Amino acid sequence: MDRDPHSATDDDSLATFFRMSLDLCCIARLDGSLERVNAAFAILGWSEEELLSTPFLDLVHPDDRERTRTELAKLARGVPSTHFENRYRCKDGAYLWFAWTTAPSSSGVLFAMGRNVTDSKLRRDAERRELERQRHQYQAIFDTLPQMIWLKAADDTLIRVNAAAARSIGLTPSEAEGRRTAELYPAHAGRYRIDDLEVIERGMPKLDIVEPYEVAPGDVRWVRTDKTPYFDAEGNIVGVVVSATEVTGWKRSEEERARLYEQLKAQDELKTRFFANVSHELRTPLTLIIGPVEKLLRAGDLDATTLRELEVVARNARTLLKRVNDLLDVARLDAGKLGLRPAQVDLVALVRAATAQYESIAADRRIDLVVEAPAEQPLAQVDPDKTRQIVDNLLANAFKFTPAGGTVRCTLRAEPPNDAQPQGLVTIEVADSGPGVEPAMRELIFERFRHAGDFGGTGLGLAIARELVMLHGGRIFASAASEGGALFSVELPLLAPAGVRVVEASTHAPRSRATEAPEVAPPSSEPREIASPDAEPDDRPLVLVVEDNEDMSQFIAGELSPDYRIARAFDGEQGLEAARTLAPDLVLTDVMMPRVDGLTLLAALRADASLSAVPVVLLTARADEESMVDAFAGGADDYLAKPFSARELRARVRAHLELVATRAEATRREEEAARLRTAVRARDEFLSVASHELRTPLSALQLNLQLLERLPQDAVRMRSERLDVALRACKNLGALIETLLDVGRAATGHLELNAVEMDLAELLHDVARRFEPAIAGAGCSLELRVEPTLLGRWDRLRLDQVFANLLGNAIKFGAGKPIELTAIAADGKVHVSVRDHGVGIAPPDQARIFQRFEQVASAPSYGGLGLGLWVSNEIVRRHGGSLTVESRLGEGSTFRVSLPRARRGDR
Amino acid sequence: MSASSDHRVLVVDDNVDTRLTVELILSSEGYHVSTASNGVEALAQLRTAAVLPSVILLDLMMPLMDGYQFRAEQRSDPILSDIPVLIFTADGNAEDKAASLGAAGFLRKPIDLDVLVAEIAAYCSVHAGPLP
């Protein structure tokens, strides 16, 4: 290695440093070669000789070369370079990053020091990529959020806006960013700004702001907005983060809900007043019914039938009165008009009086009625009428659900005032052995208009009992009885609330308000047998009555039985079963019934193909429009609102049965009309085809006659030719008219056969002979392979027509090609085939050519052909034979006729 | 007569009498007449013809390829599509059918000889001459 030419001391020490340096030190020339390198260069793996003999730019990473050249150019201009980074290739092919500090010298060489920065460089790159990745993730989240998000600076400038927010006003985020809220939302910016400032000043979020949001002038949506302070890295509040969700739909429905609620409340008040008025109105006539009827019953001079009917009247009038009273109570409770008037009441006496009324019913239905009450009992400060009503309602409920032979138990207990119960407590329990109440239903049964689901009734009794109990400050609840049925427990304070005036002694014995005798509902819990039609099948229409109320069912059956056969079912399930077995002409069904109700039955009937057309008349106690809409939508034909008169019932049933008959008649007429329309269309098409067919030869005829007229008299040959053509056209016309007549005859069934003993071989030879000129004229040849004799019983003229037609077609479509006519006898039949080598018939046309003319008419390709073949087919068919075709396009067709030698059953 | 001698007419009809009679009439009027008995023959002739006809007289109901199918083929062939077509049919709705087929006109069968000649002449004078 050369010694450099500098002074010795400096040189030695500098050379030492040069050698020792951990960084790369080198002296390079501007021409791109290295003049001297230190030991640190060993990191590249090249030997010193290799380094000094290689232009260093060759070692620079290709991607960095251009920058390096630029940097060299700067150095060449005398500008020093600091911290210039580039990559050098090691001998093993790897690259290392170096940061260079280079100084140009006056002598034209460069002094450069390079530090290996590969590690930090790679780490920085990785960090940058990671940052970029995270930024991208946050951006993606930010822009895919359905919420609209704005990041605002304290001065209202939008720092960041997500895609949803920008999109809502038709901008991109970059278009919105940098602008101010006031610019983008001029209409409501003031309101937004006030909230923003509040959040910024107080440093507290402001959430759930429901506010207008104008996306375009006049297009105002509603948003729910959350505003949170925006803290910078140092924890200073520098703006606000706003996120908003559109709630326009919610806002609108909220407003609608409020409006509906007001409306509903008004309607509810109206309903309460209405109930009260109606109940009052009804009580008067009902009292006037019950009074005289009971007087009549008591008189005791009635015959058995009248007595029974009057009992039904009395029982149902009382039930009605009970319902009316219930309604009146509900109305009063709603109006808050039912006040508590406590008195000193002997509850034992009250309970015994209430149960006493059920004794005869219990006896009738073999129900064990048990009253458990202590002999002596402190007087209770309760409202006597209302307490009696509570007990009555619970007993009525128990008897309604208890089957014959069951048990109803009424228990009374009292606890005097003590520490736990300063007012004392009296408990009245009514238990039964009925079906009980499902745990899930134990709360619901006290709601108005609800009943256990399986039984009829308005369901008001329990609801009223609860209201009355609550009026006393007590509670009522249902549980399971040890008897297996329901246990209703009523707890009332023994003492009236302080400050309430208590009547010393009751001035009147508490009485059951609703009824003199309790309501007796037939035990509808016991499934009854379907009552079969009460008359042997006759031609009277069969009406199926589905009604759970025995009285009502009897009444309907009684009214209708003179004119109709009646079958009865007692719930929807039985009704459907009966309808399926009996196929009634009409179904009358109640809507509210145990187990399966009337609307469900209606749906099942409509879904049953064989019953879907049976008229269904609904009997309903609810005559409101809504339930009628349900009924009609479900496919009901009519409804009768209870109460209805016998006359109305009979009239509706008759009307619907007549309607069914009329419908059947209309269907029959419609079918007849459709048949006639088809016939007329067929006739029209026949005429159209016929005239078309006739015009074709007529055209040739007319033109030739006109030509004849114009040809000079002496053009004998030409005139003769024209005459021939005209004559042929005339013959064609004649033949065509014959065919058309045959079509007409065949179509109307008037194609008569005149079968005689004949030789088909002879006939075929005749036809072939007749066609000789035509065959020659068309350039065809005919090969005849017919057995010597083919005897059978056929219509000679008609068969002549068939084979003339087939041969004619063969010549027409197989011009210039040979034709084969074959006839053999086999299996008691004669098989004739006519084969040409002409154009052939496409498969879709093969299927069509034997079809009736009205169908052929729509297949323009087979004008003349269709009619002839159709007639041929008819003739062959009437001989008991068959006509088939086999054909390939471009290869010709083979028509095959099979004829039995004698028609079976031939007349 | 010599005025129309440049003009060719193609008669497409499956009825041999009609075809030959029309050919005779138009030939005597000085037209070059060629005939075809169905759409297939007609197309084959047109596609190999050195000189295309000035007008085509087209029957609708023909075996193998009827007038409707022929029209469809002709209209989709850029070389043939401009040749005016006169629908020549016994169909009662000739006018509607011609319109639906985009035909230049129609002639109803049976046709008067003078009407036939006049119609063909009209088409052969409107068009300056045979297409190349």
PDB file of N, CA, C and O in Angstrom, chain A residues 103 159 469 534 830:
ATOM      1  N   ALA A 103     -16.460  15.031   3.243  1.00  0.00           N
ATOM      2  CA  ALA A 103     -15.937  16.386   3.008  1.00  0.00           C
ATOM      3  C   ALA A 103     -15.115  16.402   1.717  1.00  0.00           C
ATOM      4  O   ALA A 103     -14.256  15.532   1.526  1.00  0.00           O
ATOM      5  N   ILE A 159     -61.434  19.079  12.677  1.00  0.00           N
ATOM      6  CA  ILE A 159     -60.105  18.500  12.524  1.00  0.00           C
ATOM      7  C   ILE A 159     -60.215  17.178  11.768  1.00  0.00           C
ATOM      8  O   ILE A 159     -59.508  16.945  10.801  1.00  0.00           O
ATOM      9  N   VAL A 469    -110.640  -6.051  46.292  1.00  0.00           N
ATOM     10  CA  VAL A 469    -109.698  -6.398  47.358  1.00  0.00           C
ATOM     11  C   VAL A 469    -108.712  -5.255  47.547  1.00  0.00           C
ATOM     12  O   VAL A 469    -108.395  -4.852  48.672  1.00  0.00           O
ATOM     13  N   ASP A 534    -129.555 -34.915  13.647  1.00  0.00           N
ATOM     14  CA  ASP A 534    -130.665 -35.493  14.363  1.00  0.00           C
ATOM     15  C   ASP A 534    -131.720 -36.075  13.436  1.00  0.00           C
ATOM     16  O   ASP A 534    -132.842 -36.321  13.823  1.00  0.00           O
ATOM     17  N   VAL A 830    -103.571 -55.137 -41.599  1.00  0.00           N
ATOM     18  CA  VAL A 830    -102.828 -54.820 -42.816  1.00  0.00           C
ATOM     19  C   VAL A 830    -101.981 -53.595 -42.516  1.00  0.00           C
ATOM     20  O   VAL A 830    -102.470 -52.630 -41.924  1.00  0.00           O
TER      21      VAL A 830
END
